[in-house]
Amino acid sequence: MVYQKRMLLKGNEAAVYGALLAGCDCYFGYPITPASEIAQSAALLFPKLNRTFVQAESEIGAINMVIGCIASGRRAMTASSGLGISLKQEAMSYLAAYEMPAVVVDVMRGGPGLGNIAPEQADYFQVVKGGGHGSYRCLVFTPNSVQEMCDMTYQAFTMSEKYRMPAYVLTDGVIGQMMESLELPEPVKYDYAPEWRMGNIVNGEANCISSIYMEPNDLEALNHKLQAKYALIEETEQSVEELYVDDAELVLVAYGISSRVSQGAVEQLRSEGYKVGLIRPKMVFPFPKNSLNKAIERGTKKFLCVELSAGQMIEDVKLAINCRRPVELCNRMGGNLLTCEDVCTAVRNMMKEM
């Protein structure tokens, strides 16, 4: 395969390039719209680089193949959408308990149930809040461009290995399906042989990876260890982009395609004289609470969450600022997209009341 620095790709395809350049060895997946190009691209590209692609018999099979592959000390990923991500949740809990680094791309579609194949952002709760059983978290990246689909998938491998925990790349059907030019990162050169892998000899004994702790105190100790790790991540790994926040009286909060619509709305409203800004989380775990609270310190009086859901991220915004400012919602559901004018109208109405 010829390595080109600049390419024109779909967001879904860019995620595969990001994974390969990060050193991903294996892809296990099951096609589902609007994420199918990820499996399709992986099927084309992984064998060309002498890496492994397997189309599993189901979403459950795919994520458990990921577990087996990672346990042997290899880098692996999978991808899906909506109901497919739901089927993977038990295994995500196991990955967290095993402290295994895995990367999962979720290209969100309309729901609940079978829903439709149009874009939505209603997987937020199950991805950011856990989704499976137990008190665990996952790293969650939220790209809003084809470039970031590549870069954040690439980065997800590094960070998931640093903290030994699963990572999601959480996006929507628009970002996954859109085509843009991007510049590829440099390929990682590595000799990946983690000490914790199954069968590795440590102190004369072969490693055994398990998540069963029959003694309650032992399981409690594991949970304390995990929570301490998550607390460290919340303090050190927040990632955010800010636009016109320094003097903003009202700040929009949005990710994915909603953030691109919101940016257009902010530019329009600024031209009309409104002091409006945008906070775009580039990760939603850890959530950018520092950025939100600094906005309040600088004089922000209200926040508006822009989401393609009934309002899910809005709960984290309220928690982050301890409800010290009003937070309202501008949204569409069912695969319908917001327009810049939808957002502008919501902002104008809020500003009238200030």
CSV table of C-alpha atoms in Angstrom, one decimal:
chain,number,residue,atom,x,y,z
A,1,MET,CA,0.0,0.0,0.0
A,2,VAL,CA,1.4,3.4,-1.0
A,3,TYR,CA,1.6,5.8,1.9
A,4,GLN,CA,0.2,9.3,1.0
A,5,LYS,CA,0.3,12.2,3.4
A,6,ARG,CA,-2.9,13.9,2.1
A,7,MET,CA,-6.0,12.1,1.0
A,8,LEU,CA,-9.7,12.6,0.3
A,9,LEU,CA,-11.7,10.2,2.5
A,10,LYS,CA,-14.9,9.6,4.3
A,11,GLY,CA,-14.9,9.9,8.1
A,12,ASN,CA,-15.4,6.2,8.5
A,13,GLU,CA,-12.5,5.5,6.2
A,14,ALA,CA,-10.3,8.0,8.0
A,15,ALA,CA,-10.8,6.1,11.3
A,16,VAL,CA,-9.3,3.0,9.7
A,17,TYR,CA,-6.3,4.9,8.5
A,18,GLY,CA,-5.8,6.3,11.9
A,19,ALA,CA,-6.0,2.9,13.5
A,20,LEU,CA,-3.5,1.4,11.0
A,21,LEU,CA,-1.0,4.2,11.5
A,22,ALA,CA,-1.3,3.8,15.3
A,23,GLY,CA,-0.2,0.2,14.9
A,24,CYS,CA,-3.6,-1.6,15.1
A,25,ASP,CA,-2.9,-5.3,14.4
A,26,CYS,CA,-6.4,-6.7,14.1
A,27,TYR,CA,-10.0,-5.6,13.2
A,28,PHE,CA,-13.0,-7.6,14.2
A,29,GLY,CA,-16.4,-6.3,13.1
A,30,TYR,CA,-19.8,-6.7,11.7
A,31,PRO,CA,-21.2,-4.2,9.2
A,32,ILE,CA,-24.0,-1.9,10.1
A,33,THR,CA,-25.1,1.4,8.5
A,34,PRO,CA,-23.9,4.2,8.9
A,35,ALA,CA,-20.6,2.6,10.1
A,36,SER,CA,-20.2,-0.1,7.4
A,37,GLU,CA,-17.4,1.7,5.5
A,38,ILE,CA,-15.2,1.1,8.5
A,39,ALA,CA,-15.5,-2.7,8.1
A,40,GLN,CA,-15.3,-2.4,4.4
A,41,SER,CA,-12.1,-0.3,4.5
A,42,ALA,CA,-10.6,-2.5,7.2
A,43,ALA,CA,-11.3,-5.6,5.0
A,44,LEU,CA,-9.5,-3.9,2.1
A,45,LEU,CA,-6.5,-2.4,4.0
A,46,PHE,CA,-5.6,-4.7,6.9
A,47,PRO,CA,-4.6,-7.7,4.7
A,48,LYS,CA,-2.5,-5.5,2.5
A,49,LEU,CA,-0.4,-4.7,5.5
A,50,ASN,CA,-0.3,-8.3,6.7
A,51,ARG,CA,-2.7,-7.5,9.5
A,52,THR,CA,-5.8,-9.4,10.5
A,53,PHE,CA,-9.4,-8.6,9.4
A,54,VAL,CA,-12.3,-10.9,10.5
A,55,GLN,CA,-15.9,-10.3,9.8
A,56,ALA,CA,-17.5,-11.9,12.9
A,57,GLU,CA,-20.7,-13.8,13.0
A,58,SER,CA,-22.3,-11.1,15.2
A,59,GLU,CA,-21.5,-7.9,17.1
A,60,ILE,CA,-21.1,-10.0,20.3
A,61,GLY,CA,-18.7,-12.2,18.5
A,62,ALA,CA,-16.7,-9.2,17.3
A,63,ILE,CA,-16.1,-7.6,20.6
A,64,ASN,CA,-15.2,-10.9,22.3
A,65,MET,CA,-12.7,-11.5,19.5
A,66,VAL,CA,-11.2,-8.1,20.4
A,67,ILE,CA,-10.9,-9.3,24.0
A,68,GLY,CA,-9.1,-12.5,23.0
A,69,CYS,CA,-6.7,-10.6,20.6
A,70,ILE,CA,-5.8,-8.0,23.2
A,71,ALA,CA,-5.2,-10.6,25.9
A,72,SER,CA,-2.5,-12.0,23.7
A,73,GLY,CA,-0.8,-8.6,23.5
A,74,ARG,CA,-2.0,-7.3,20.2
A,75,ARG,CA,-3.7,-4.0,19.3
A,76,ALA,CA,-7.3,-4.5,18.2
A,77,MET,CA,-10.4,-2.5,17.4
A,78,THR,CA,-14.0,-2.8,16.3
A,79,ALA,CA,-16.8,-0.4,15.2
A,80,SER,CA,-20.5,-0.3,15.1
A,81,SER,CA,-23.6,1.9,15.5
A,82,GLY,CA,-26.6,2.0,17.9
A,83,LEU,CA,-28.0,-1.4,18.5
A,84,GLY,CA,-24.6,-3.0,17.6
A,85,ILE,CA,-23.0,-0.9,20.4
A,86,SER,CA,-25.7,-2.1,22.7
A,87,LEU,CA,-24.8,-5.7,22.0
A,88,LYS,CA,-21.2,-5.0,22.9
A,89,GLN,CA,-21.9,-3.6,26.4
A,90,GLU,CA,-21.3,-6.8,28.5
A,91,ALA,CA,-17.9,-7.2,26.9
A,92,MET,CA,-17.0,-3.5,27.5
A,93,SER,CA,-17.5,-4.1,31.2
A,94,TYR,CA,-15.1,-7.1,31.0
A,95,LEU,CA,-12.6,-4.9,29.2
A,96,ALA,CA,-12.7,-2.4,31.9
A,97,ALA,CA,-12.3,-5.0,34.6
A,98,TYR,CA,-9.4,-6.7,32.8
A,99,GLU,CA,-7.9,-3.2,32.3
A,100,MET,CA,-7.4,-3.9,28.6
A,101,PRO,CA,-6.8,-1.2,26.0
A,102,ALA,CA,-9.3,-1.5,23.2
A,103,VAL,CA,-10.7,1.0,20.7
A,104,VAL,CA,-14.3,1.0,19.6
A,105,VAL,CA,-15.8,3.5,17.0
A,106,ASP,CA,-19.5,4.3,17.4
A,107,VAL,CA,-21.1,6.1,14.4
A,108,MET,CA,-24.4,7.0,15.9
A,109,ARG,CA,-27.8,6.5,14.2
A,110,GLY,CA,-31.4,7.1,15.0
A,111,GLY,CA,-33.1,5.1,17.8
A,112,PRO,CA,-34.3,3.6,20.0
A,113,GLY,CA,-34.8,0.1,18.7
A,114,LEU,CA,-34.0,-0.4,15.1
A,115,GLY,CA,-34.7,3.3,14.5
A,116,ASN,CA,-33.3,4.3,11.2
A,117,ILE,CA,-29.9,4.9,9.5
A,118,ALA,CA,-30.0,8.7,9.8
A,119,PRO,CA,-27.6,10.6,12.2
A,120,GLU,CA,-28.3,11.1,15.9
A,121,GLN,CA,-26.4,11.6,19.1
A,122,ALA,CA,-28.4,9.5,21.5
A,123,ASP,CA,-25.8,6.8,22.3
A,124,TYR,CA,-24.2,9.3,24.7
A,125,PHE,CA,-25.6,7.8,27.8
A,126,GLN,CA,-24.6,4.2,27.1
A,127,VAL,CA,-21.1,5.2,25.9
A,128,VAL,CA,-20.2,7.9,28.4
A,129,LYS,CA,-22.0,6.6,31.5
A,130,GLY,CA,-20.9,3.0,31.1
A,131,GLY,CA,-23.6,1.0,29.3
A,132,GLY,CA,-22.5,-2.3,30.9
A,133,HIS,CA,-22.6,-3.5,34.5
A,134,GLY,CA,-20.4,-2.2,37.2
A,135,SER,CA,-18.8,1.1,38.1
A,136,TYR,CA,-16.5,1.7,35.1
A,137,ARG,CA,-15.8,4.4,32.6
A,138,CYS,CA,-14.3,4.5,29.1
A,139,LEU,CA,-12.3,7.2,27.4
A,140,VAL,CA,-14.6,9.0,24.9
A,141,PHE,CA,-13.3,11.0,22.0
A,142,THR,CA,-15.8,13.2,20.0
A,143,PRO,CA,-14.5,14.1,16.5
A,144,ASN,CA,-16.3,16.7,14.4
A,145,SER,CA,-14.3,16.3,11.1
A,146,VAL,CA,-12.7,13.7,8.9
A,147,GLN,CA,-9.3,14.9,10.1
A,148,GLU,CA,-10.3,14.3,13.7
A,149,MET,CA,-11.8,10.9,12.8
A,150,CYS,CA,-8.3,9.9,11.8
A,151,ASP,CA,-6.4,11.8,14.5
A,152,MET,CA,-8.6,10.8,17.4
A,153,THR,CA,-8.7,7.1,16.5
A,154,TYR,CA,-4.9,7.3,16.3
A,155,GLN,CA,-4.8,9.0,19.7
A,156,ALA,CA,-7.3,6.6,21.2
A,157,PHE,CA,-4.8,3.7,21.0
A,158,THR,CA,-2.1,5.7,22.7
A,159,MET,CA,-4.3,6.9,25.6
A,160,SER,CA,-6.1,3.6,26.1
A,161,GLU,CA,-2.7,1.9,26.4
A,162,LYS,CA,-1.4,4.6,28.8
A,163,TYR,CA,-4.3,4.1,31.1
A,164,ARG,CA,-5.1,0.4,30.3
A,165,MET,CA,-8.8,1.0,29.6
A,166,PRO,CA,-11.2,0.9,26.6
A,167,ALA,CA,-11.7,4.0,24.5
A,168,TYR,CA,-14.5,5.0,22.3
A,169,VAL,CA,-14.5,7.3,19.2
A,170,LEU,CA,-18.0,8.6,19.5
A,171,THR,CA,-19.3,10.3,16.3
A,172,ASP,CA,-22.5,10.6,14.3
A,173,GLY,CA,-23.7,9.5,10.9
A,174,VAL,CA,-22.9,12.8,9.2
A,175,ILE,CA,-19.2,12.9,10.3
A,176,GLY,CA,-18.9,9.2,9.4
A,177,GLN,CA,-20.3,9.6,5.9
A,178,MET,CA,-18.9,13.1,4.9
A,179,MET,CA,-15.8,13.4,2.7
A,180,GLU,CA,-13.0,15.9,3.4
A,181,SER,CA,-9.4,16.2,2.8
A,182,LEU,CA,-7.1,15.2,5.6
A,183,GLU,CA,-3.4,14.9,6.4
A,184,LEU,CA,-2.3,11.5,7.7
A,185,PRO,CA,-0.2,11.3,10.9
A,186,GLU,CA,3.1,9.5,10.9
A,187,PRO,CA,3.0,5.8,11.3
A,188,VAL,CA,3.9,4.4,14.8
A,189,LYS,CA,7.0,2.3,14.9
A,190,TYR,CA,6.7,0.0,17.9
A,191,ASP,CA,7.5,-3.3,19.5
A,192,TYR,CA,4.3,-3.8,21.4
A,193,ALA,CA,4.7,-6.5,24.1
A,194,PRO,CA,2.9,-5.5,27.2
A,195,GLU,CA,3.9,-7.2,30.4
A,196,TRP,CA,0.3,-7.9,31.4
A,197,ARG,CA,-0.5,-10.0,28.3
A,198,MET,CA,-1.8,-13.5,28.8
A,199,GLY,CA,0.9,-16.2,29.3
A,200,ASN,CA,3.7,-13.7,29.8
A,201,ILE,CA,6.1,-15.0,32.5
A,202,VAL,CA,6.4,-12.7,35.5
A,203,ASN,CA,8.2,-13.7,38.7
A,204,GLY,CA,8.2,-17.3,37.4
A,205,GLU,CA,4.5,-17.5,36.8
A,206,ALA,CA,2.4,-17.1,33.6
A,207,ASN,CA,-0.1,-14.2,33.7
A,208,CYS,CA,-3.7,-15.0,34.0
A,209,ILE,CA,-6.3,-12.4,33.1
A,210,SER,CA,-9.6,-12.6,35.1
A,211,SER,CA,-12.4,-10.4,36.3
A,212,ILE,CA,-13.8,-12.7,39.0
A,213,TYR,CA,-13.1,-11.7,42.6
A,214,MET,CA,-14.9,-14.0,45.0
A,215,GLU,CA,-13.6,-12.1,48.1
A,216,PRO,CA,-15.6,-8.8,48.4
A,217,ASN,CA,-12.6,-7.0,49.7
A,218,ASP,CA,-10.5,-7.9,46.7
A,219,LEU,CA,-13.2,-6.7,44.3
A,220,GLU,CA,-13.6,-3.5,46.3
A,221,ALA,CA,-9.8,-2.9,46.0
A,222,LEU,CA,-10.1,-3.3,42.2
A,223,ASN,CA,-12.9,-0.8,42.1
A,224,HIS,CA,-11.0,1.7,44.2
A,225,LYS,CA,-8.0,1.3,41.8
A,226,LEU,CA,-10.3,2.0,38.8
A,227,GLN,CA,-11.9,5.0,40.4
A,228,ALA,CA,-8.6,6.5,41.3
A,229,LYS,CA,-7.5,6.1,37.7
A,230,TYR,CA,-10.7,7.7,36.4
A,231,ALA,CA,-10.2,10.7,38.8
A,232,LEU,CA,-6.7,11.2,37.6
A,233,ILE,CA,-7.9,11.2,34.0
A,234,GLU,CA,-10.6,13.8,34.8
A,235,GLU,CA,-8.0,16.1,36.2
A,236,THR,CA,-5.3,15.7,33.6
A,237,GLU,CA,-6.8,14.8,30.2
A,238,GLN,CA,-9.7,17.2,29.5
A,239,SER,CA,-9.7,18.2,25.9
A,240,VAL,CA,-11.8,21.1,24.4
A,241,GLU,CA,-11.9,23.7,21.7
A,242,GLU,CA,-13.2,27.2,22.6
A,243,LEU,CA,-14.5,29.8,20.2
A,244,TYR,CA,-15.3,33.4,21.3
A,245,VAL,CA,-15.7,32.4,24.9
A,246,ASP,CA,-13.7,35.2,26.5
A,247,ASP,CA,-16.5,37.8,26.4
A,248,ALA,CA,-19.5,35.5,25.8
A,249,GLU,CA,-22.6,36.1,27.8
A,250,LEU,CA,-24.1,32.9,26.4
A,251,VAL,CA,-22.1,29.8,25.5
A,252,LEU,CA,-23.2,27.0,23.2
A,253,VAL,CA,-22.0,23.5,24.1
A,254,ALA,CA,-21.9,20.9,21.3
A,255,TYR,CA,-19.9,18.0,19.8
A,256,GLY,CA,-19.9,16.2,16.5
A,257,ILE,CA,-22.0,17.6,13.6
A,258,SER,CA,-23.9,19.7,16.2
A,259,SER,CA,-20.7,21.6,16.9
A,260,ARG,CA,-20.2,22.4,13.2
A,261,VAL,CA,-23.8,23.8,13.0
A,262,SER,CA,-23.2,25.7,16.2
A,263,GLN,CA,-20.0,27.3,15.0
A,264,GLY,CA,-21.9,28.6,11.9
A,265,ALA,CA,-24.6,29.9,14.2
A,266,VAL,CA,-22.0,31.6,16.5
A,267,GLU,CA,-20.4,33.4,13.5
A,268,GLN,CA,-23.8,34.6,12.3
A,269,LEU,CA,-24.9,35.8,15.8
A,270,ARG,CA,-21.5,37.6,16.3
A,271,SER,CA,-22.1,39.5,13.1
A,272,GLU,CA,-25.4,40.6,14.6
A,273,GLY,CA,-23.7,41.9,17.7
A,274,TYR,CA,-24.6,39.0,20.1
A,275,LYS,CA,-21.9,38.0,22.6
A,276,VAL,CA,-22.1,34.3,22.0
A,277,GLY,CA,-19.3,31.6,22.2
A,278,LEU,CA,-18.9,27.9,21.7
A,279,ILE,CA,-17.3,25.2,23.9
A,280,ARG,CA,-16.7,22.0,21.9
A,281,PRO,CA,-15.7,19.0,24.0
A,282,LYS,CA,-13.1,17.0,22.1
A,283,MET,CA,-13.6,14.4,24.8
A,284,VAL,CA,-16.7,13.8,26.9
A,285,PHE,CA,-14.9,11.5,29.3
A,286,PRO,CA,-13.2,13.2,30.8
A,287,PHE,CA,-15.7,16.0,30.5
A,288,PRO,CA,-14.3,19.6,30.1
A,289,LYS,CA,-15.7,20.9,33.4
A,290,ASN,CA,-12.7,23.3,33.8
A,291,SER,CA,-13.6,25.1,30.5
A,292,LEU,CA,-17.2,25.5,31.5
A,293,ASN,CA,-16.4,26.9,35.0
A,294,LYS,CA,-13.9,29.3,33.6
A,295,ALA,CA,-16.5,30.6,31.2
A,296,ILE,CA,-18.7,31.4,34.3
A,297,GLU,CA,-15.8,33.2,35.9
A,298,ARG,CA,-15.4,35.3,32.8
A,299,GLY,CA,-19.0,36.4,32.9
A,300,THR,CA,-21.1,33.7,31.0
A,301,LYS,CA,-24.7,34.0,32.2
A,302,LYS,CA,-26.3,31.1,30.3
A,303,PHE,CA,-25.5,27.9,28.4
A,304,LEU,CA,-27.3,26.2,25.5
A,305,CYS,CA,-26.6,22.6,24.7
A,306,VAL,CA,-27.0,21.7,21.0
A,307,GLU,CA,-27.7,18.0,20.6
A,308,LEU,CA,-29.3,15.4,18.3
A,309,SER,CA,-31.0,13.7,21.2
A,310,ALA,CA,-33.7,14.3,23.8
A,311,GLY,CA,-30.9,15.9,25.9
A,312,GLN,CA,-28.1,13.7,27.2
A,313,MET,CA,-24.9,15.7,27.3
A,314,ILE,CA,-26.9,18.5,28.9
A,315,GLU,CA,-26.9,16.5,32.2
A,316,ASP,CA,-23.1,16.6,32.3
A,317,VAL,CA,-23.1,20.3,31.6
A,318,LYS,CA,-25.4,20.9,34.6
A,319,LEU,CA,-23.2,18.7,36.8
A,320,ALA,CA,-20.0,20.3,35.7
A,321,ILE,CA,-21.2,23.8,36.7
A,322,ASN,CA,-23.1,22.6,39.7
A,323,CYS,CA,-26.3,24.2,38.2
A,324,ARG,CA,-24.8,27.7,38.9
A,325,ARG,CA,-26.2,29.0,35.5
A,326,PRO,CA,-29.3,28.2,33.5
A,327,VAL,CA,-28.7,25.5,30.9
A,328,GLU,CA,-31.2,25.1,28.0
A,329,LEU,CA,-31.5,22.6,25.1
A,330,CYS,CA,-31.7,23.1,21.4
A,331,ASN,CA,-32.3,19.7,19.7
A,332,ARG,CA,-33.7,17.5,17.0
A,333,MET,CA,-34.3,13.7,17.1
A,334,GLY,CA,-35.1,10.8,14.9
A,335,GLY,CA,-32.3,11.5,12.4
A,336,ASN,CA,-33.3,15.1,11.7
A,337,LEU,CA,-30.5,17.7,11.6
A,338,LEU,CA,-30.5,21.1,13.2
A,339,THR,CA,-29.9,24.1,11.0
A,340,CYS,CA,-27.9,27.2,11.9
A,341,GLU,CA,-31.1,29.1,12.0
A,342,ASP,CA,-32.6,26.7,14.5
A,343,VAL,CA,-29.7,27.5,16.8
A,344,CYS,CA,-29.7,31.2,16.1
A,345,THR,CA,-33.5,31.4,16.9
A,346,ALA,CA,-32.9,29.5,20.2
A,347,VAL,CA,-30.1,31.9,21.2
A,348,ARG,CA,-32.0,35.0,20.3
A,349,ASN,CA,-34.9,33.9,22.4
A,350,MET,CA,-32.6,33.2,25.4
A,351,MET,CA,-30.8,36.5,25.0
A,352,LYS,CA,-34.1,38.4,25.1
A,353,GLU,CA,-34.6,37.1,28.7
A,354,MET,CA,-31.2,38.3,29.9
